[in-house]
Amino acid sequence: MNDDPLFQVLMLGAGLFILKLWMDDRRAFANGHPNPKALPGATPAGTKAVIIGIVGALVLLAAETWGEIKLGIADEQSDMTALFALCTLTAAVVEEIIFRGFLVIEKRGRALLWAGVFAASVLFAALHPFLWDWTDGKLTWSFTAKGWFSTAAIFAGSLWFYAVRFASFNPRRSLLPCFAAHAAKNLGVIGVKAVQGHLVGWY
């Protein structure tokens, strides 16, 4: 993400606006007047689905943190400001709508569904800048142990979020448990960074 605070504020606002649109669609569905052009997954979800999603995400985060410590790469964590941290929480909503919402292959059988999930998760992980960096119009690659490990962790997280979307405990295929799981993982990352001294400044 761009390091410019103004850009981050704009992204934060955009994320909140998209969340509002999704919540409006969810409310319309719950009231019996579904929007025919609703955002994907704008349906109610049970507390059980939300809790399972969150617990699974935190287990993955715990495994990721433990792995970084065991591999000796925990000190390679990037710094994060409070403003950027807020952006990661709203970004979770936008990413879930795009990937777990739009980038799915439905009504063509389970095999194609999960093949699509795998492919979309590879794309999702690759788009996170752990193996690459774009600065001043220049692309550089970073095939380090930390880069590969973090990319693998993002891939695993994506698979979990997809699993939550299409699990039997989420019969309406709501994105709400995915939002909760993704936000919980990002909030946990913020907490880990704070403990390790990588949460620096407000913006």
Tab-separated table of N, CA and C in Angstrom, residues 32-111:
chain	number	residue	atom	x	y	z
A	32	GLY	N	-36.397	-9.238	3.990
A	32	GLY	CA	-37.237	-9.865	2.986
A	32	GLY	C	-37.337	-9.120	1.678
A	33	HIS	N	-36.467	-8.149	1.479
A	33	HIS	CA	-36.468	-7.375	0.236
A	33	HIS	C	-35.055	-7.353	-0.348
A	34	PRO	N	-34.538	-8.515	-0.759
A	34	PRO	CA	-33.150	-8.578	-1.243
A	34	PRO	C	-32.912	-7.712	-2.467
A	35	ASN	N	-31.759	-7.083	-2.482
A	35	ASN	CA	-31.354	-6.262	-3.615
A	35	ASN	C	-30.885	-7.185	-4.741
A	36	PRO	N	-31.510	-7.125	-5.918
A	36	PRO	CA	-31.092	-8.018	-7.015
A	36	PRO	C	-29.660	-7.770	-7.479
A	37	LYS	N	-29.117	-6.610	-7.143
A	37	LYS	CA	-27.740	-6.291	-7.514
A	37	LYS	C	-26.844	-6.201	-6.274
A	38	ALA	N	-27.199	-6.959	-5.267
A	38	ALA	CA	-26.470	-6.917	-3.998
A	38	ALA	C	-25.029	-7.375	-4.160
A	39	LEU	N	-24.179	-6.865	-3.294
A	39	LEU	CA	-22.802	-7.348	-3.237
A	39	LEU	C	-22.813	-8.813	-2.811
A	40	PRO	N	-21.820	-9.587	-3.207
A	40	PRO	CA	-21.821	-11.023	-2.891
A	40	PRO	C	-21.758	-11.290	-1.392
A	41	GLY	N	-22.431	-12.352	-0.994
A	41	GLY	CA	-22.375	-12.777	0.400
A	41	GLY	C	-23.069	-11.858	1.369
A	42	ALA	N	-23.939	-10.972	0.875
A	42	ALA	CA	-24.629	-10.018	1.753
A	42	ALA	C	-25.861	-10.679	2.352
A	43	THR	N	-25.611	-11.705	3.139
A	43	THR	CA	-26.664	-12.483	3.782
A	43	THR	C	-26.305	-12.683	5.249
A	44	PRO	N	-27.291	-12.997	6.088
A	44	PRO	CA	-26.998	-13.208	7.507
A	44	PRO	C	-26.154	-14.457	7.730
A	45	ALA	N	-25.491	-14.493	8.875
A	45	ALA	CA	-24.710	-15.667	9.273
A	45	ALA	C	-24.890	-15.878	10.765
A	46	GLY	N	-24.820	-17.125	11.177
A	46	GLY	CA	-24.962	-17.441	12.586
A	46	GLY	C	-23.703	-17.136	13.381
A	47	THR	N	-23.882	-17.008	14.684
A	47	THR	CA	-22.752	-16.742	15.579
A	47	THR	C	-21.712	-17.855	15.499
A	48	LYS	N	-22.185	-19.091	15.342
A	48	LYS	CA	-21.271	-20.236	15.257
A	48	LYS	C	-20.297	-20.076	14.106
A	49	ALA	N	-20.803	-19.660	12.950
A	49	ALA	CA	-19.938	-19.495	11.777
A	49	ALA	C	-18.900	-18.411	12.010
A	50	VAL	N	-19.321	-17.324	12.638
A	50	VAL	CA	-18.401	-16.219	12.918
A	50	VAL	C	-17.305	-16.670	13.876
A	51	ILE	N	-17.697	-17.380	14.929
A	51	ILE	CA	-16.723	-17.835	15.928
A	51	ILE	C	-15.734	-18.822	15.314
A	52	ILE	N	-16.245	-19.775	14.541
A	52	ILE	CA	-15.352	-20.750	13.896
A	52	ILE	C	-14.367	-20.040	12.972
A	53	GLY	N	-14.866	-19.076	12.215
A	53	GLY	CA	-13.991	-18.323	11.318
A	53	GLY	C	-12.879	-17.612	12.064
A	54	ILE	N	-13.236	-16.952	13.162
A	54	ILE	CA	-12.255	-16.208	13.951
A	54	ILE	C	-11.236	-17.148	14.583
A	55	VAL	N	-11.714	-18.222	15.200
A	55	VAL	CA	-10.812	-19.162	15.875
A	55	VAL	C	-9.818	-19.764	14.879
A	56	GLY	N	-10.308	-20.167	13.723
A	56	GLY	CA	-9.418	-20.726	12.716
A	56	GLY	C	-8.359	-19.741	12.265
A	57	ALA	N	-8.761	-18.485	12.079
A	57	ALA	CA	-7.814	-17.452	11.649
A	57	ALA	C	-6.745	-17.213	12.709
A	58	LEU	N	-7.148	-17.220	13.977
A	58	LEU	CA	-6.180	-16.986	15.054
A	58	LEU	C	-5.239	-18.176	15.230
A	59	VAL	N	-5.738	-19.372	14.979
A	59	VAL	CA	-4.861	-20.553	15.018
A	59	VAL	C	-3.797	-20.447	13.928
A	60	LEU	N	-4.206	-20.026	12.735
A	60	LEU	CA	-3.242	-19.831	11.645
A	60	LEU	C	-2.218	-18.760	12.003
A	61	LEU	N	-2.684	-17.674	12.629
A	61	LEU	CA	-1.759	-16.607	13.023
A	61	LEU	C	-0.774	-17.104	14.071
A	62	ALA	N	-1.262	-17.887	15.029
A	62	ALA	CA	-0.374	-18.433	16.056
A	62	ALA	C	0.688	-19.328	15.420
A	63	ALA	N	0.275	-20.147	14.462
A	63	ALA	CA	1.229	-21.021	13.768
A	63	ALA	C	2.239	-20.199	12.978
A	64	GLU	N	1.766	-19.128	12.342
A	64	GLU	CA	2.661	-18.258	11.575
A	64	GLU	C	3.683	-17.584	12.486
A	65	THR	N	3.212	-17.065	13.611
A	65	THR	CA	4.110	-16.389	14.555
A	65	THR	C	5.132	-17.365	15.122
A	66	TRP	N	4.678	-18.556	15.497
A	66	TRP	CA	5.580	-19.591	16.012
A	66	TRP	C	6.613	-19.961	14.953
A	67	GLY	N	6.171	-20.104	13.719
A	67	GLY	CA	7.083	-20.457	12.638
A	67	GLY	C	8.145	-19.398	12.407
A	68	GLU	N	7.744	-18.128	12.456
A	68	GLU	CA	8.716	-17.048	12.272
A	68	GLU	C	9.772	-17.058	13.366
A	69	ILE	N	9.335	-17.339	14.590
A	69	ILE	CA	10.288	-17.383	15.703
A	69	ILE	C	11.250	-18.560	15.530
A	70	LYS	N	10.707	-19.722	15.177
A	70	LYS	CA	11.535	-20.914	15.011
A	70	LYS	C	12.521	-20.767	13.855
A	71	LEU	N	12.100	-20.074	12.801
A	71	LEU	CA	12.973	-19.880	11.637
A	71	LEU	C	13.943	-18.716	11.831
A	72	GLY	N	13.774	-17.974	12.919
A	72	GLY	CA	14.659	-16.841	13.188
A	72	GLY	C	14.423	-15.650	12.288
A	73	ILE	N	13.188	-15.497	11.806
A	73	ILE	CA	12.899	-14.391	10.886
A	73	ILE	C	11.908	-13.392	11.479
A	74	ALA	N	11.609	-13.545	12.776
A	74	ALA	CA	10.637	-12.647	13.411
A	74	ALA	C	11.109	-11.198	13.386
A	75	ASP	N	12.424	-10.995	13.480
A	75	ASP	CA	12.965	-9.629	13.493
A	75	ASP	C	12.878	-8.954	12.129
A	76	GLU	N	12.521	-9.705	11.103
A	76	GLU	CA	12.404	-9.129	9.760
A	76	GLU	C	11.021	-8.541	9.491
A	77	GLN	N	10.200	-8.493	10.540
A	77	GLN	CA	8.872	-7.886	10.397
A	77	GLN	C	8.994	-6.439	9.936
A	78	SER	N	8.065	-6.016	9.098
A	78	SER	CA	8.035	-4.614	8.666
A	78	SER	C	7.339	-3.764	9.715
A	79	ASP	N	7.670	-2.478	9.746
A	79	ASP	CA	7.017	-1.551	10.668
A	79	ASP	C	5.638	-1.174	10.139
A	80	MET	N	4.764	-0.763	11.046
A	80	MET	CA	3.400	-0.396	10.685
A	80	MET	C	2.955	0.780	11.545
A	81	THR	N	2.305	1.761	10.930
A	81	THR	CA	1.748	2.884	11.684
A	81	THR	C	0.317	2.559	12.102
A	82	ALA	N	-0.209	3.346	13.032
A	82	ALA	CA	-1.583	3.141	13.489
A	82	ALA	C	-2.577	3.345	12.346
A	83	LEU	N	-2.320	4.334	11.493
A	83	LEU	CA	-3.213	4.596	10.367
A	83	LEU	C	-3.211	3.420	9.393
A	84	PHE	N	-2.034	2.904	9.104
A	84	PHE	CA	-1.945	1.750	8.206
A	84	PHE	C	-2.650	0.544	8.818
A	85	ALA	N	-2.532	0.407	10.148
A	85	ALA	CA	-3.201	-0.697	10.834
A	85	ALA	C	-4.711	-0.626	10.633
A	86	LEU	N	-5.270	0.573	10.749
A	86	LEU	CA	-6.703	0.745	10.506
A	86	LEU	C	-7.060	0.381	9.072
A	87	CYS	N	-6.191	0.748	8.150
A	87	CYS	CA	-6.427	0.429	6.737
A	87	CYS	C	-6.481	-1.076	6.509
A	88	THR	N	-5.665	-1.829	7.245
A	88	THR	CA	-5.672	-3.282	7.055
A	88	THR	C	-7.001	-3.894	7.486
A	89	LEU	N	-7.670	-3.254	8.442
A	89	LEU	CA	-8.949	-3.787	8.904
A	89	LEU	C	-10.050	-3.567	7.874
A	90	THR	N	-10.077	-2.380	7.264
A	90	THR	CA	-11.087	-2.147	6.224
A	90	THR	C	-10.698	-2.858	4.927
A	91	ALA	N	-9.395	-2.998	4.698
A	91	ALA	CA	-8.946	-3.732	3.506
A	91	ALA	C	-9.423	-5.179	3.560
A	92	ALA	N	-9.547	-5.714	4.770
A	92	ALA	CA	-10.033	-7.085	4.916
A	92	ALA	C	-11.420	-7.239	4.303
A	93	VAL	N	-12.264	-6.224	4.491
A	93	VAL	CA	-13.620	-6.261	3.929
A	93	VAL	C	-13.565	-6.238	2.406
A	94	VAL	N	-12.792	-5.312	1.865
A	94	VAL	CA	-12.694	-5.172	0.409
A	94	VAL	C	-12.114	-6.440	-0.213
A	95	GLU	N	-11.070	-6.981	0.393
A	95	GLU	CA	-10.439	-8.190	-0.144
A	95	GLU	C	-11.394	-9.376	-0.112
A	96	GLU	N	-12.179	-9.482	0.962
A	96	GLU	CA	-13.128	-10.592	1.042
A	96	GLU	C	-14.209	-10.479	-0.024
A	97	ILE	N	-14.707	-9.271	-0.250
A	97	ILE	CA	-15.732	-9.086	-1.275
A	97	ILE	C	-15.179	-9.443	-2.657
A	98	ILE	N	-13.952	-9.019	-2.928
A	98	ILE	CA	-13.357	-9.289	-4.244
A	98	ILE	C	-13.030	-10.769	-4.414
A	99	PHE	N	-12.303	-11.331	-3.447
A	99	PHE	CA	-11.817	-12.701	-3.621
A	99	PHE	C	-12.850	-13.746	-3.206
A	100	ARG	N	-13.290	-13.733	-1.951
A	100	ARG	CA	-14.250	-14.738	-1.503
A	100	ARG	C	-15.657	-14.463	-2.031
A	101	GLY	N	-15.880	-13.233	-2.544
A	101	GLY	CA	-17.181	-12.902	-3.097
A	101	GLY	C	-17.268	-13.077	-4.595
A	102	PHE	N	-16.473	-12.297	-5.320
A	102	PHE	CA	-16.550	-12.312	-6.786
A	102	PHE	C	-15.713	-13.418	-7.435
A	103	LEU	N	-14.516	-13.661	-6.910
A	103	LEU	CA	-13.617	-14.623	-7.565
A	103	LEU	C	-13.887	-16.050	-7.095
A	104	VAL	N	-15.057	-16.536	-7.451
A	104	VAL	CA	-15.444	-17.909	-7.132
A	104	VAL	C	-16.116	-18.521	-8.364
A	105	ILE	N	-16.019	-19.825	-8.471
A	105	ILE	CA	-16.687	-20.552	-9.557
A	105	ILE	C	-17.812	-21.361	-8.927
A	106	GLU	N	-19.023	-20.868	-9.025
A	106	GLU	CA	-20.165	-21.516	-8.392
A	106	GLU	C	-21.041	-22.222	-9.420
A	107	LYS	N	-21.818	-23.176	-8.917
A	107	LYS	CA	-22.820	-23.894	-9.716
A	107	LYS	C	-22.212	-24.691	-10.872
A	108	ARG	N	-20.938	-25.072	-10.714
A	108	ARG	CA	-20.295	-25.900	-11.737
A	108	ARG	C	-19.605	-27.108	-11.108
A	109	GLY	N	-20.024	-27.436	-9.912
A	109	GLY	CA	-19.469	-28.598	-9.240
A	109	GLY	C	-18.380	-28.236	-8.239
A	110	ARG	N	-18.177	-29.143	-7.293
A	110	ARG	CA	-17.200	-28.901	-6.222
A	110	ARG	C	-15.767	-28.873	-6.746
A	111	ALA	N	-15.473	-29.706	-7.737
A	111	ALA	CA	-14.099	-29.762	-8.247
A	111	ALA	C	-13.673	-28.418	-8.823
